[in-house]
Short mmCIF file of C-alpha atoms in Angstrom, two decimals:
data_model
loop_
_atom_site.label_atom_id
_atom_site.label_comp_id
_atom_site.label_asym_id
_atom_site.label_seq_id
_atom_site.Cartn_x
_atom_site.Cartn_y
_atom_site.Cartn_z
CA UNK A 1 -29.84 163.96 22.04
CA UNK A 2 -32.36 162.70 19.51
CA UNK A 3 -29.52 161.24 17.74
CA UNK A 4 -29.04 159.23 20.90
CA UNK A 5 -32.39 157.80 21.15
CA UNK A 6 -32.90 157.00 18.07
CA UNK A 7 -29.82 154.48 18.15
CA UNK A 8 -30.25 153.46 21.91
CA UNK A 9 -34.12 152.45 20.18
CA UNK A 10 -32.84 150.82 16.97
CA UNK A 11 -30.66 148.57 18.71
CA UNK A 12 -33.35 147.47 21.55
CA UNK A 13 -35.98 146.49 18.92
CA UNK A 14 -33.30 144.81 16.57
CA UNK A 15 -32.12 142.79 19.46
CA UNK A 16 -35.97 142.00 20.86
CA UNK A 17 -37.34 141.41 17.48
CA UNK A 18 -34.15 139.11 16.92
CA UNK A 19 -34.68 137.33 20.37
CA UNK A 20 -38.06 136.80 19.74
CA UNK A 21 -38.12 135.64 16.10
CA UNK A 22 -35.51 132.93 17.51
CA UNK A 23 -38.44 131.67 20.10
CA UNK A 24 -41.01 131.39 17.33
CA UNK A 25 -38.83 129.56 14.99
CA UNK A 26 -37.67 126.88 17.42
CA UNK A 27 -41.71 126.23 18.77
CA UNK A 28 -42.37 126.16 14.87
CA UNK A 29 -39.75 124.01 14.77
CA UNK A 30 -40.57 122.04 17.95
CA UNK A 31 -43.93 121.56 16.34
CA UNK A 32 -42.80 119.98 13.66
CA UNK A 33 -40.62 117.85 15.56
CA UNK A 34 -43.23 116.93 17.00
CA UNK A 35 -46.02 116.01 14.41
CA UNK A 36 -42.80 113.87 12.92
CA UNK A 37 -42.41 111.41 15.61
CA UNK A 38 -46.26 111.24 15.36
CA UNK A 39 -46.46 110.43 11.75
CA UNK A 40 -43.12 107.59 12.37
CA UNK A 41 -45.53 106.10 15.12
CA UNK B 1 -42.30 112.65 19.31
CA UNK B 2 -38.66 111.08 18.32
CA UNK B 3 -36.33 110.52 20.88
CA UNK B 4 -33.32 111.48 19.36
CA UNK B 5 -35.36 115.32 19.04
CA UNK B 6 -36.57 115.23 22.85
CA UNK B 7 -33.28 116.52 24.38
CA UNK B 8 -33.15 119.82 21.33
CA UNK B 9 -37.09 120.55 22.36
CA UNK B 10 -36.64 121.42 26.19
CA UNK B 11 -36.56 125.49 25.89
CA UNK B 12 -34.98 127.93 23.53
CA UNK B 13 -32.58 129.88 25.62
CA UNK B 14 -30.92 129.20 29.17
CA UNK B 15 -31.19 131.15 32.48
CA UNK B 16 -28.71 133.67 30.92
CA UNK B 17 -30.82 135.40 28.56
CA UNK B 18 -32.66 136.89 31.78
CA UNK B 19 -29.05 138.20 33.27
CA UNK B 20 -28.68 139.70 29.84
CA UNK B 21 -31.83 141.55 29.50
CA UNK B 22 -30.92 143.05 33.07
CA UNK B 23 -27.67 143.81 31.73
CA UNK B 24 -28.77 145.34 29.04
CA UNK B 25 -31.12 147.61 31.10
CA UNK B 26 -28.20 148.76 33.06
CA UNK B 27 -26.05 149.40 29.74
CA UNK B 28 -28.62 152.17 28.89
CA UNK B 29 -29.00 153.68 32.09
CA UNK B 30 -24.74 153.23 32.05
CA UNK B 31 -24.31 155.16 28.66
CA UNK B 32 -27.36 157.95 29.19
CA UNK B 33 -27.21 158.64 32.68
CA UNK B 34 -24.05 157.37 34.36
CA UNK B 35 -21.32 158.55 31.77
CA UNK B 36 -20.57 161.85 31.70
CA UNK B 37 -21.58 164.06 28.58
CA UNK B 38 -18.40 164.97 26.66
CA UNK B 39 -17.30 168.15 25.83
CA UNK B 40 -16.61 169.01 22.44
CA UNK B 41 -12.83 170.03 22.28
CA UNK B 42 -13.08 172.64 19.16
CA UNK B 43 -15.80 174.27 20.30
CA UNK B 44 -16.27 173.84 23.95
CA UNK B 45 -20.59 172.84 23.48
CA UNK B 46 -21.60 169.74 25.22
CA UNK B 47 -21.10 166.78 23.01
CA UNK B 48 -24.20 164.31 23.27
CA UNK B 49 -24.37 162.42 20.16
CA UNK B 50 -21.04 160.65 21.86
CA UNK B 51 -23.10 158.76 24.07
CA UNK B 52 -23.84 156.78 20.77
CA UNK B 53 -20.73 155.23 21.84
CA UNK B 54 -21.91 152.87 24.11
CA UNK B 55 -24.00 151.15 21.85
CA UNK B 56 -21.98 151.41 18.85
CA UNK B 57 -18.24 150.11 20.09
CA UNK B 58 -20.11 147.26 21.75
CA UNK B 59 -22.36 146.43 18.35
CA UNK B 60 -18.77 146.37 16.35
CA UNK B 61 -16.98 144.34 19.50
CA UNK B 62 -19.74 141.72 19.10
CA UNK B 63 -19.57 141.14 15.55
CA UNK B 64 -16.21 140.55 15.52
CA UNK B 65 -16.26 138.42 18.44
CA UNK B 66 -19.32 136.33 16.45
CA UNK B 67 -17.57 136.64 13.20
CA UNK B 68 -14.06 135.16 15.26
CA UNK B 69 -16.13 132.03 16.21
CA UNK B 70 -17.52 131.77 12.94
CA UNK B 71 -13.94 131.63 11.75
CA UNK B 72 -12.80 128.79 14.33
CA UNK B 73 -15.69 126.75 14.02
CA UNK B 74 -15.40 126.75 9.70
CA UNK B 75 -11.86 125.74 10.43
CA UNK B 76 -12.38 122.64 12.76
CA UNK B 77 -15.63 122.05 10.11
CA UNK B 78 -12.79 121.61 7.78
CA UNK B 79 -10.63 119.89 9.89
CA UNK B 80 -13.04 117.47 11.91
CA UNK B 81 -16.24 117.57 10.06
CA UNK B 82 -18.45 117.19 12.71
CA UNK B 83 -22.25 119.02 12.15
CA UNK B 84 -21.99 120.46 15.65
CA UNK B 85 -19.05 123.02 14.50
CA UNK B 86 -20.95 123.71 11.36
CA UNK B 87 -24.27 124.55 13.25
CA UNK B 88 -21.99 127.03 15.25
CA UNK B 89 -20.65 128.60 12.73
CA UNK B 90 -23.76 129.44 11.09
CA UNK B 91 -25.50 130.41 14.26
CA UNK B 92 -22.65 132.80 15.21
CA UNK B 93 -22.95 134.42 11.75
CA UNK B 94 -25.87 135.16 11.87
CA UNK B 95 -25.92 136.65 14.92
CA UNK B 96 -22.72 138.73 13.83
CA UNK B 97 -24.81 139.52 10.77
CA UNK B 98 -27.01 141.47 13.22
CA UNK B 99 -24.68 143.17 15.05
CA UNK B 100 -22.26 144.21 12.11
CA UNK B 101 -25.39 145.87 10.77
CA UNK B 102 -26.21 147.91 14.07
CA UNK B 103 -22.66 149.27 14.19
CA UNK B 104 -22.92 150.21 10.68
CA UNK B 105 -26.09 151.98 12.04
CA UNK B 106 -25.45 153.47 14.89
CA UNK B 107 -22.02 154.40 13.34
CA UNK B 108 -24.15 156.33 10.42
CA UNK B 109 -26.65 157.65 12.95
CA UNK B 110 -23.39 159.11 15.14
CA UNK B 111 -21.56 160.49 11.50
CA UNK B 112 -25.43 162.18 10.87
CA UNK B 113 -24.68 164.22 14.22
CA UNK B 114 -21.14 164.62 14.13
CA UNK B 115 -20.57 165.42 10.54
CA UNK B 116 -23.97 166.01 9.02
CA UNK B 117 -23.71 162.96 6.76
CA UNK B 118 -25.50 159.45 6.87
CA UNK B 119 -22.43 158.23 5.33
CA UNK B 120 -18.82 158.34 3.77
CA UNK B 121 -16.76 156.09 1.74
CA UNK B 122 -14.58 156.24 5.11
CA UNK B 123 -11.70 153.41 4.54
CA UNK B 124 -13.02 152.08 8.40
CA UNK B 125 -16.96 152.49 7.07
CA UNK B 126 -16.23 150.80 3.73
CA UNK B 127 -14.41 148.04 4.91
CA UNK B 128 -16.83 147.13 7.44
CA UNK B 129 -19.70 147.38 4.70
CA UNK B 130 -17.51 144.79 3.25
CA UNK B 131 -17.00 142.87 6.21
CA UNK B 132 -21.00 142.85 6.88
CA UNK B 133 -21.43 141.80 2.76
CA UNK B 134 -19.56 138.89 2.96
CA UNK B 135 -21.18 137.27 5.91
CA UNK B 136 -24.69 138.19 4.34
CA UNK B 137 -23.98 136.19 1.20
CA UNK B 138 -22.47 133.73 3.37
CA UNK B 139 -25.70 133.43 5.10
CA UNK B 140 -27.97 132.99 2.20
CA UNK B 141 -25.66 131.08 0.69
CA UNK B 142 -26.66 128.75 3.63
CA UNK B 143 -30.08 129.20 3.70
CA UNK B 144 -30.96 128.46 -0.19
CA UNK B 145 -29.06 125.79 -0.48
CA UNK B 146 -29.31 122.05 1.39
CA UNK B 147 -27.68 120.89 4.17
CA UNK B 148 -25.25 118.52 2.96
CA UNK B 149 -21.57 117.94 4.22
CA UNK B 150 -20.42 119.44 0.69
CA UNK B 151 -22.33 122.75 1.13
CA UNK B 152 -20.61 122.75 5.13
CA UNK B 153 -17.25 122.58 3.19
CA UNK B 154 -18.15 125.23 0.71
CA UNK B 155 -19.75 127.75 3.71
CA UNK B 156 -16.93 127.16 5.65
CA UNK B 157 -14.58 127.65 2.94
CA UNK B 158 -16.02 131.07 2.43
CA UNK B 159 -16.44 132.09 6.16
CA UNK B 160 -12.64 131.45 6.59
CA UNK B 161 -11.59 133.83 3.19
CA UNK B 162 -14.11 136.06 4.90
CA UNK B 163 -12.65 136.79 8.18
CA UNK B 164 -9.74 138.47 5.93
CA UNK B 165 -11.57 141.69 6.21
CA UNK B 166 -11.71 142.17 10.27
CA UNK B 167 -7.86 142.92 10.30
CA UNK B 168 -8.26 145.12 7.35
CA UNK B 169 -11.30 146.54 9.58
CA UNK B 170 -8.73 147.18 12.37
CA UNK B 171 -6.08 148.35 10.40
CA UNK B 172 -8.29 150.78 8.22
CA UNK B 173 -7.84 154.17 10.68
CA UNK B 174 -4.06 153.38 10.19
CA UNK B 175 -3.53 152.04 7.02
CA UNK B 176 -5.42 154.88 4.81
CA UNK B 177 -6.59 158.61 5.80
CA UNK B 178 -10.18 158.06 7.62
CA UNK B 179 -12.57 160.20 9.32
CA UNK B 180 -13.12 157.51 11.70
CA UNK B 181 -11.99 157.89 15.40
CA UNK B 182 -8.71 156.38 16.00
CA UNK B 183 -7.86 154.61 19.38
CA UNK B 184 -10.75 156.49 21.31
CA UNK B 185 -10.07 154.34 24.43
CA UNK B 186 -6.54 154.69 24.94
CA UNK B 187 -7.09 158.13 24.07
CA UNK B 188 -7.69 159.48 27.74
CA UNK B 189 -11.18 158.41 28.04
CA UNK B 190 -12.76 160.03 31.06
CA UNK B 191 -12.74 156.72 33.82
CA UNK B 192 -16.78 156.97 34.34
CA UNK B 193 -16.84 156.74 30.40
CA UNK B 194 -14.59 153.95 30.00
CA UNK B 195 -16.23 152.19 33.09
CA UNK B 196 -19.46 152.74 31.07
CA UNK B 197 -18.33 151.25 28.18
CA UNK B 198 -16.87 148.43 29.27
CA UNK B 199 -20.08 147.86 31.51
CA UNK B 200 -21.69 147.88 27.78
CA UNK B 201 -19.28 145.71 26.07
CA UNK B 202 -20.02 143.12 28.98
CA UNK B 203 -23.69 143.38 28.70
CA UNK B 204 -23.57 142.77 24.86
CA UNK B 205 -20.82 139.98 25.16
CA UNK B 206 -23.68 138.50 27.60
CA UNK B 207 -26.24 138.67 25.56
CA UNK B 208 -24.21 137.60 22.26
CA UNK B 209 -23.59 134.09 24.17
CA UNK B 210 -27.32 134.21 25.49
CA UNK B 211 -28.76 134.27 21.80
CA UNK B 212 -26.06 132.36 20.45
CA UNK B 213 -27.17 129.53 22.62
CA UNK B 214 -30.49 130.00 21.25
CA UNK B 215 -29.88 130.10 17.43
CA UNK B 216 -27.43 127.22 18.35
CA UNK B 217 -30.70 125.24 19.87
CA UNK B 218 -32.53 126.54 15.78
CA UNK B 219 -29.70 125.27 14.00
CA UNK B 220 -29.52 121.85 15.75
CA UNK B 221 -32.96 121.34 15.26
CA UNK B 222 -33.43 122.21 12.12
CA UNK B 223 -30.55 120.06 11.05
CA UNK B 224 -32.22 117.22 13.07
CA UNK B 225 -35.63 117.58 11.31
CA UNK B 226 -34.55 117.79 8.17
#
């Protein structure tokens, strides 16, 4: 059964770390989207 | 902040990533607790290390599915040339990326219990390490080089000659002897076990489209930044 777990965990942090490393590249990204309509005026 | 970049700033991912973390929740209680443990037929013990099932079929369902779209949309990159196609196909490869490497997982993790081995050069496991190989390099073939229509043409290009391994994926168990599982489903799955899996292959297809929505919102973007 520890077989089980183990792969049940592995794919639940993949996926979360995935989901969530998506988020903080598009506010990085939002960021910068925003600092360059500030620096076009 | 630009105008044109106000519409791709709103939020990351739609309602539907919240319907596929619940789904998700349910998969696991689906493939522990509602799917019956199967019974070894050689030697008669219970047979746990099965329930690895649930995660793994669904893992190698979705990176097909994401490595299908990444296929369609290289094709109409090809045939339209439009960016939005392009940003699709890179966002759905990467996502299959991710997937094809938790079925490899899993699938080593199960062949650890079931054969006391991590691994095999299995026809099914080889061609799948294959399969996952050429969308990596496909990926960061992407990411170190510019966005430009010419490197589109070139990614797309590959992700079609690509896609050549997923039949030979399928057609592995039949085409060459393999200790991988052959047709489990049609196979006379217990009903609560194929009702569990199916329940799992739904929650994952959910989720797929949930973060490919997301990574789709990245990709656009970035493009739009740069």
């Amino acid at each position: 059964m520890s077989y089980v777990i183990a792969a049940y965990l592995i794919v639940w942090f993949a996926v979360s770390i995935y989901g969530m490393s998506l988020y903080a590249r598009f506010r990085r990204l939002r960021r910068a989207a925003g600092s360059q309509g500030e620096g076009n005026g | 902040m630009n105008e044109k970049l106000k519409p791709l700033t709103s939020r990351c991912f739609g309602p539907e990533i919240w319907l596929a973390g619940i789904a998700m929740h349910l998969a696991v209680l689906a493939g522990l607790i509602y799917a019956p443990t199967a019974v070894d037929g050689a030697t008669g013990k219970l047979y746990h290390v099965q329930r690895i099932m649930y995660f793994h079929v669904p893992s190698a369902w979705i990176s097909f599915l994401a490595f299908f779209v990444t296929f369609m949309a290289s094709i109409l990159v090809l045939a339209k040339r439009s960016e939005w196609w392009d940003c699709l196909a890179t966002a759905s490869a990467e996502i299959g990326v991710l997937f094809c490497t938790l079925a490899l997982v899993t699938g080593s993790i199960w062949g650890r219990g079931h054969w006391e081995v991590w691994w095999v050069w299995d026809a099914r496991l080889t061609t799948t390490f294959i399969l996952w190989l050429m969308y990596t390099v496909y990926l960061v073939l992407r990411m170190s080089t510019e966005s430009s229509e010419r490197s589109a043409r070139f990614g797309a290009v590959f992700a079609i000659v690509g896609f050549a391994v997923v039949p030979l994926v399928f057609a592995s168990v039949k085409l060459w002897e393999t200790q991988h599982p052959k047709g489990m489903v049609r196979g006379g799955l217990d009903p609560k076990m194929l009702q569990a899996l199916l329940f799992c292959v739904g929650a994952f297809t959910l989720l797929y489209f949930a973060l490919l929505r997301g990574r789709l919102r990245v990709e656009r973007l970035r493009k739009a930044i740069q």
